[in-house]
Amino acid sequence: GAVVSQHPSRVICKSGTSVKIECRSLDFQATTMFWYRQFPKQSLMLMATSNEGSKATYEQGVEKDKFLINHASLTLSTLTVTSAHPEDSSFYICSASRGFYGYTFGSGTRLTVV
Amino acid sequence: AQTVTQSQPEMSVQEAETVTLSCTYDTSESNYYLFWYKQPPSRQMILVIRQEAYKQQNATENRFSVNFQKAAKSFSLKISDSQLGDTAMYFCAFMKPYTTNSGYALNFGKGTSLLVTP
């Protein structure tokens, strides 16, 4: 149980286009989801906190107009990278809160902008 | 703000041996949760073990155990009988107490890369 599905696992897009990444909790309701970015051989950097039915809270330095987050239901949060540029290439991971049990993570999305 | 420090960027251990990964943290909270996550080459984050700060008993999950020293703000992970499949990046993480209407993000350390050799 407690599975978080993240799609796509890999995506290549052209510079200037937008990419949407989906994060779904399959067997539990997730009031809160989190989006992280991870550079090679580095730790996870929190980008934003997504609460169902309300606006996302972004961490300092994260452009909210570039990284659009929508959490329209208790099982789905999406991250849209708008007008992507090569510097946005990274590994993006979502996670869903399960209270004390910690967080269940999606399998991640490797974004390459060419 | 809470900070999590992992002072060992890389470690190596031979198969069947025991290895300990260090983690210290800084917080003014009296109650909180601590976690160790494993990230193998697939990059899927996998929960290894968790600890509630108000519990003095150290958590244990099969070959994995922790040494939780609340006063020293230390939370080390011991892996016994190391296996090749334990090769991964290990992250120590801190979480403030969960509330019913929201959740707090995990604060991660920088990670320790563990290599298990034959």
GROMACS .gro file of C-alpha atoms in nm:
model
  232
    1GLY     CA    1   0.000   0.000   0.000
    2ALA     CA    2   0.083   0.371   0.008
    3VAL     CA    3   0.192   0.412  -0.349
    4VAL     CA    4   0.264   0.740  -0.519
    5SER     CA    5   0.269   0.730  -0.896
    6GLN     CA    6   0.468   0.996  -1.079
    7HIS     CA    7   0.459   1.047  -1.455
    8PRO     CA    8   0.637   1.077  -1.682
    9SER     CA    9   0.955   0.913  -1.560
   10ARG     CA   10   1.159   1.082  -1.829
   11VAL     CA   11   1.084   1.370  -2.060
   12ILE     CA   12   1.283   1.563  -2.315
   13CYS     CA   13   1.145   1.894  -2.430
   14LYS     CA   14   1.257   2.184  -2.641
   15SER     CA   15   1.363   2.508  -2.486
   16GLY     CA   16   1.068   2.744  -2.448
   17THR     CA   17   0.801   2.476  -2.418
   18SER     CA   18   0.612   2.368  -2.107
   19VAL     CA   19   0.612   2.031  -1.937
   20LYS     CA   20   0.361   1.889  -1.691
   21ILE     CA   21   0.453   1.630  -1.430
   22GLU     CA   22   0.180   1.441  -1.244
   23CYS     CA   23   0.193   1.297  -0.896
   24ARG     CA   24  -0.089   1.069  -0.782
   25SER     CA   25  -0.147   0.896  -0.452
   26LEU     CA   26  -0.303   0.566  -0.556
   27ASP     CA   27  -0.440   0.419  -0.234
   28PHE     CA   28  -0.459   0.702   0.015
   29GLN     CA   29  -0.563   1.064   0.028
   30ALA     CA   30  -0.287   1.318   0.045
   31THR     CA   31  -0.388   1.656   0.179
   32THR     CA   32  -0.034   1.775   0.138
   33MET     CA   33   0.217   1.696  -0.131
   34PHE     CA   34   0.568   1.822  -0.176
   35TRP     CA   35   0.782   1.885  -0.479
   36TYR     CA   36   1.158   1.845  -0.467
   37ARG     CA   37   1.437   1.900  -0.710
   38GLN     CA   38   1.754   1.697  -0.701
   39PHE     CA   39   2.079   1.764  -0.880
   40PRO     CA   40   2.324   1.477  -0.944
   41LYS     CA   41   2.484   1.344  -0.626
   42GLN     CA   42   2.309   1.606  -0.416
   43SER     CA   43   2.030   1.608  -0.166
   44LEU     CA   44   1.665   1.684  -0.228
   45MET     CA   45   1.583   2.051  -0.236
   46LEU     CA   46   1.228   2.143  -0.142
   47MET     CA   47   1.065   2.356  -0.409
   48ALA     CA   48   0.709   2.392  -0.283
   49THR     CA   49   0.438   2.257  -0.060
   50SER     CA   50   0.110   2.177  -0.226
   51ASN     CA   51  -0.211   2.172  -0.024
   52GLU     CA   52  -0.534   2.044  -0.174
   53GLY     CA   53  -0.768   2.326  -0.266
   54SER     CA   54  -0.530   2.611  -0.191
   55LYS     CA   55  -0.234   2.786  -0.345
   56ALA     CA   56   0.103   2.624  -0.318
   57THR     CA   57   0.367   2.761  -0.087
   58TYR     CA   58   0.699   2.812  -0.261
   59GLU     CA   59   1.041   2.807  -0.103
   60GLN     CA   60   1.259   3.112  -0.125
   61GLY     CA   61   1.428   3.143  -0.460
   62VAL     CA   62   1.178   2.924  -0.647
   63GLU     CA   63   0.997   3.109  -0.922
   64LYS     CA   64   0.626   3.044  -0.878
   65ASP     CA   65   0.547   3.164  -1.229
   66LYS     CA   66   0.791   2.917  -1.379
   67PHE     CA   67   0.698   2.620  -1.162
   68LEU     CA   68   0.320   2.609  -1.151
   69ILE     CA   69   0.172   2.371  -0.897
   70ASN     CA   70  -0.188   2.260  -0.889
   71HIS     CA   71  -0.339   2.033  -0.625
   72ALA     CA   72  -0.699   2.005  -0.739
   73SER     CA   73  -0.788   1.682  -0.562
   74LEU     CA   74  -0.677   1.476  -0.265
   75THR     CA   75  -0.497   1.235  -0.493
   76LEU     CA   76  -0.339   1.451  -0.762
   77SER     CA   77  -0.083   1.726  -0.769
   78THR     CA   78   0.081   1.855  -1.085
   79LEU     CA   79   0.397   2.053  -1.148
   80THR     CA   80   0.420   2.244  -1.473
   81VAL     CA   81   0.756   2.380  -1.579
   82THR     CA   82   0.671   2.672  -1.804
   83SER     CA   83   0.897   2.810  -2.075
   84ALA     CA   84   1.159   2.554  -1.988
   85HIS     CA   85   1.526   2.628  -2.037
   86PRO     CA   86   1.831   2.402  -2.019
   87GLU     CA   87   1.903   2.514  -1.663
   88ASP     CA   88   1.568   2.363  -1.561
   89SER     CA   89   1.701   2.020  -1.652
   90SER     CA   90   1.699   1.817  -1.334
   91PHE     CA   91   1.539   1.532  -1.144
   92TYR     CA   92   1.204   1.623  -0.992
   93ILE     CA   93   1.047   1.416  -0.715
   94CYS     CA   94   0.708   1.446  -0.550
   95SER     CA   95   0.607   1.310  -0.214
   96ALA     CA   96   0.280   1.275  -0.030
   97SER     CA   97   0.236   1.321   0.341
   98ARG     CA   98   0.127   1.021   0.546
   99GLY     CA   99   0.161   1.176   0.887
  100PHE     CA  100   0.385   0.990   1.129
  101TYR     CA  101   0.456   0.726   0.870
  102GLY     CA  102   0.653   0.984   0.688
  103TYR     CA  103   0.627   1.045   0.327
  104THR     CA  104   0.581   0.825   0.026
  105PHE     CA  105   0.779   0.935  -0.272
  106GLY     CA  106   0.710   0.914  -0.641
  107SER     CA  107   0.971   0.752  -0.860
  108GLY     CA  108   1.087   1.085  -0.996
  109THR     CA  109   1.096   1.256  -1.333
  110ARG     CA  110   1.414   1.323  -1.522
  111LEU     CA  111   1.362   1.640  -1.724
  112THR     CA  112   1.600   1.728  -2.003
  113VAL     CA  113   1.554   2.057  -2.184
  114VAL     CA  114   1.732   2.081  -2.519
  115ALA     CA  115   1.481   2.633   1.134
  116GLN     CA  116   1.595   2.276   1.155
  117THR     CA  117   1.923   2.164   1.006
  118VAL     CA  118   2.039   1.810   0.943
  119THR     CA  119   2.407   1.730   0.909
  120GLN     CA  120   2.559   1.417   0.763
  121SER     CA  121   2.932   1.447   0.798
  122GLN     CA  122   3.031   1.142   0.591
  123PRO     CA  123   2.989   1.209   0.217
  124GLU     CA  124   3.107   0.858   0.124
  125MET     CA  125   3.157   0.530   0.302
  126SER     CA  126   3.254   0.182   0.202
  127VAL     CA  127   3.195  -0.151   0.374
  128GLN     CA  128   3.256  -0.510   0.286
  129GLU     CA  129   2.972  -0.750   0.243
  130ALA     CA  130   2.853  -0.906   0.573
  131GLU     CA  131   3.022  -0.636   0.779
  132THR     CA  132   2.859  -0.366   0.989
  133VAL     CA  133   2.862   0.003   0.910
  134THR     CA  134   2.734   0.310   1.094
  135LEU     CA  135   2.620   0.628   0.924
  136SER     CA  136   2.618   0.946   1.127
  137CYS     CA  137   2.355   1.217   1.146
  138THR     CA  138   2.316   1.515   1.374
  139TYR     CA  139   2.042   1.774   1.374
  140ASP     CA  140   1.955   2.102   1.530
  141THR     CA  141   1.609   2.196   1.647
  142SER     CA  142   1.424   2.380   1.920
  143GLU     CA  143   1.126   2.145   1.895
  144SER     CA  144   1.066   1.905   2.181
  145ASN     CA  145   0.881   1.651   1.974
  146TYR     CA  146   0.961   1.552   1.621
  147TYR     CA  147   1.028   1.258   1.393
  148LEU     CA  148   1.349   1.135   1.239
  149PHE     CA  149   1.390   0.919   0.934
  150TRP     CA  150   1.651   0.743   0.729
  151TYR     CA  151   1.576   0.713   0.360
  152LYS     CA  152   1.766   0.509   0.105
  153GLN     CA  153   1.804   0.614  -0.258
  154PRO     CA  154   1.950   0.338  -0.475
  155PRO     CA  155   2.070   0.400  -0.832
  156SER     CA  156   1.709   0.383  -0.949
  157ARG     CA  157   1.662   0.706  -0.749
  158GLN     CA  158   1.344   0.581  -0.583
  159MET     CA  159   1.334   0.709  -0.225
  160ILE     CA  160   1.276   0.421   0.016
  161LEU     CA  161   1.201   0.456   0.386
  162VAL     CA  162   1.451   0.258   0.589
  163ILE     CA  163   1.356   0.339   0.946
  164ARG     CA  164   1.177   0.604   1.153
  165GLN     CA  165   1.200   0.725   1.511
  166GLU     CA  166   0.970   0.931   1.728
  167ALA     CA  167   1.161   1.172   1.948
  168TYR     CA  168   0.949   1.106   2.254
  169LYS     CA  169   1.033   0.736   2.244
  170GLN     CA  170   1.360   0.653   2.414
  171GLN     CA  171   1.375   0.305   2.266
  172ASN     CA  172   1.583   0.288   1.952
  173ALA     CA  173   1.397   0.178   1.641
  174THR     CA  174   1.496  -0.144   1.467
  175GLU     CA  175   1.397  -0.287   1.130
  176ASN     CA  176   1.562  -0.620   1.056
  177ARG     CA  177   1.929  -0.542   0.980
  178PHE     CA  178   1.881  -0.170   1.031
  179SER     CA  179   1.887  -0.002   1.369
  180VAL     CA  180   1.937   0.347   1.499
  181ASN     CA  181   2.118   0.500   1.792
  182PHE     CA  182   1.904   0.794   1.893
  183GLN     CA  183   2.062   1.031   2.142
  184LYS     CA  184   1.811   1.310   2.197
  185ALA     CA  185   2.024   1.523   2.425
  186ALA     CA  186   2.313   1.509   2.183
  187LYS     CA  187   2.075   1.550   1.884
  188SER     CA  188   2.231   1.252   1.719
  189PHE     CA  189   2.059   0.987   1.506
  190SER     CA  190   2.299   0.732   1.358
  191LEU     CA  191   2.204   0.436   1.140
  192LYS     CA  192   2.367   0.097   1.183
  193ILE     CA  193   2.349  -0.154   0.903
  194SER     CA  194   2.438  -0.507   1.007
  195ASP     CA  195   2.535  -0.791   0.774
  196SER     CA  196   2.572  -0.549   0.484
  197GLN     CA  197   2.449  -0.672   0.148
  198LEU     CA  198   2.537  -0.563  -0.203
  199GLY     CA  199   2.182  -0.432  -0.240
  200ASP     CA  200   2.246  -0.186   0.039
  201THR     CA  201   2.462   0.018  -0.196
  202ALA     CA  202   2.282   0.350  -0.217
  203MET     CA  203   2.267   0.708  -0.106
  204TYR     CA  204   2.134   0.737   0.249
  205PHE     CA  205   1.958   1.050   0.368
  206CYS     CA  206   1.880   1.143   0.724
  207ALA     CA  207   1.565   1.353   0.756
  208PHE     CA  208   1.382   1.554   1.021
  209MET     CA  209   1.012   1.626   1.040
  210LYS     CA  210   0.821   1.853   1.276
  211PRO     CA  211   0.512   1.709   1.441
  212TYR     CA  212   0.235   1.632   1.196
  213THR     CA  213  -0.098   1.813   1.224
  214THR     CA  214  -0.429   1.690   1.092
  215ASN     CA  215  -0.473   1.962   0.835
  216SER     CA  216  -0.126   1.993   0.695
  217GLY     CA  217   0.208   1.829   0.682
  218TYR     CA  218   0.555   1.962   0.720
  219ALA     CA  219   0.822   1.897   0.465
  220LEU     CA  220   1.113   1.674   0.545
  221ASN     CA  221   1.445   1.846   0.607
  222PHE     CA  222   1.714   1.631   0.450
  223GLY     CA  223   2.082   1.604   0.519
  224LYS     CA  224   2.322   1.609   0.227
  225GLY     CA  225   2.343   1.234   0.222
  226THR     CA  226   2.602   0.962   0.258
  227SER     CA  227   2.695   0.748  -0.039
  228LEU     CA  228   2.742   0.391   0.080
  229LEU     CA  229   2.922   0.134  -0.129
  230VAL     CA  230   2.906  -0.232  -0.029
  231THR     CA  231   3.189  -0.433  -0.180
  232PRO     CA  232   3.213  -0.810  -0.228
   0.00000   0.00000   0.00000
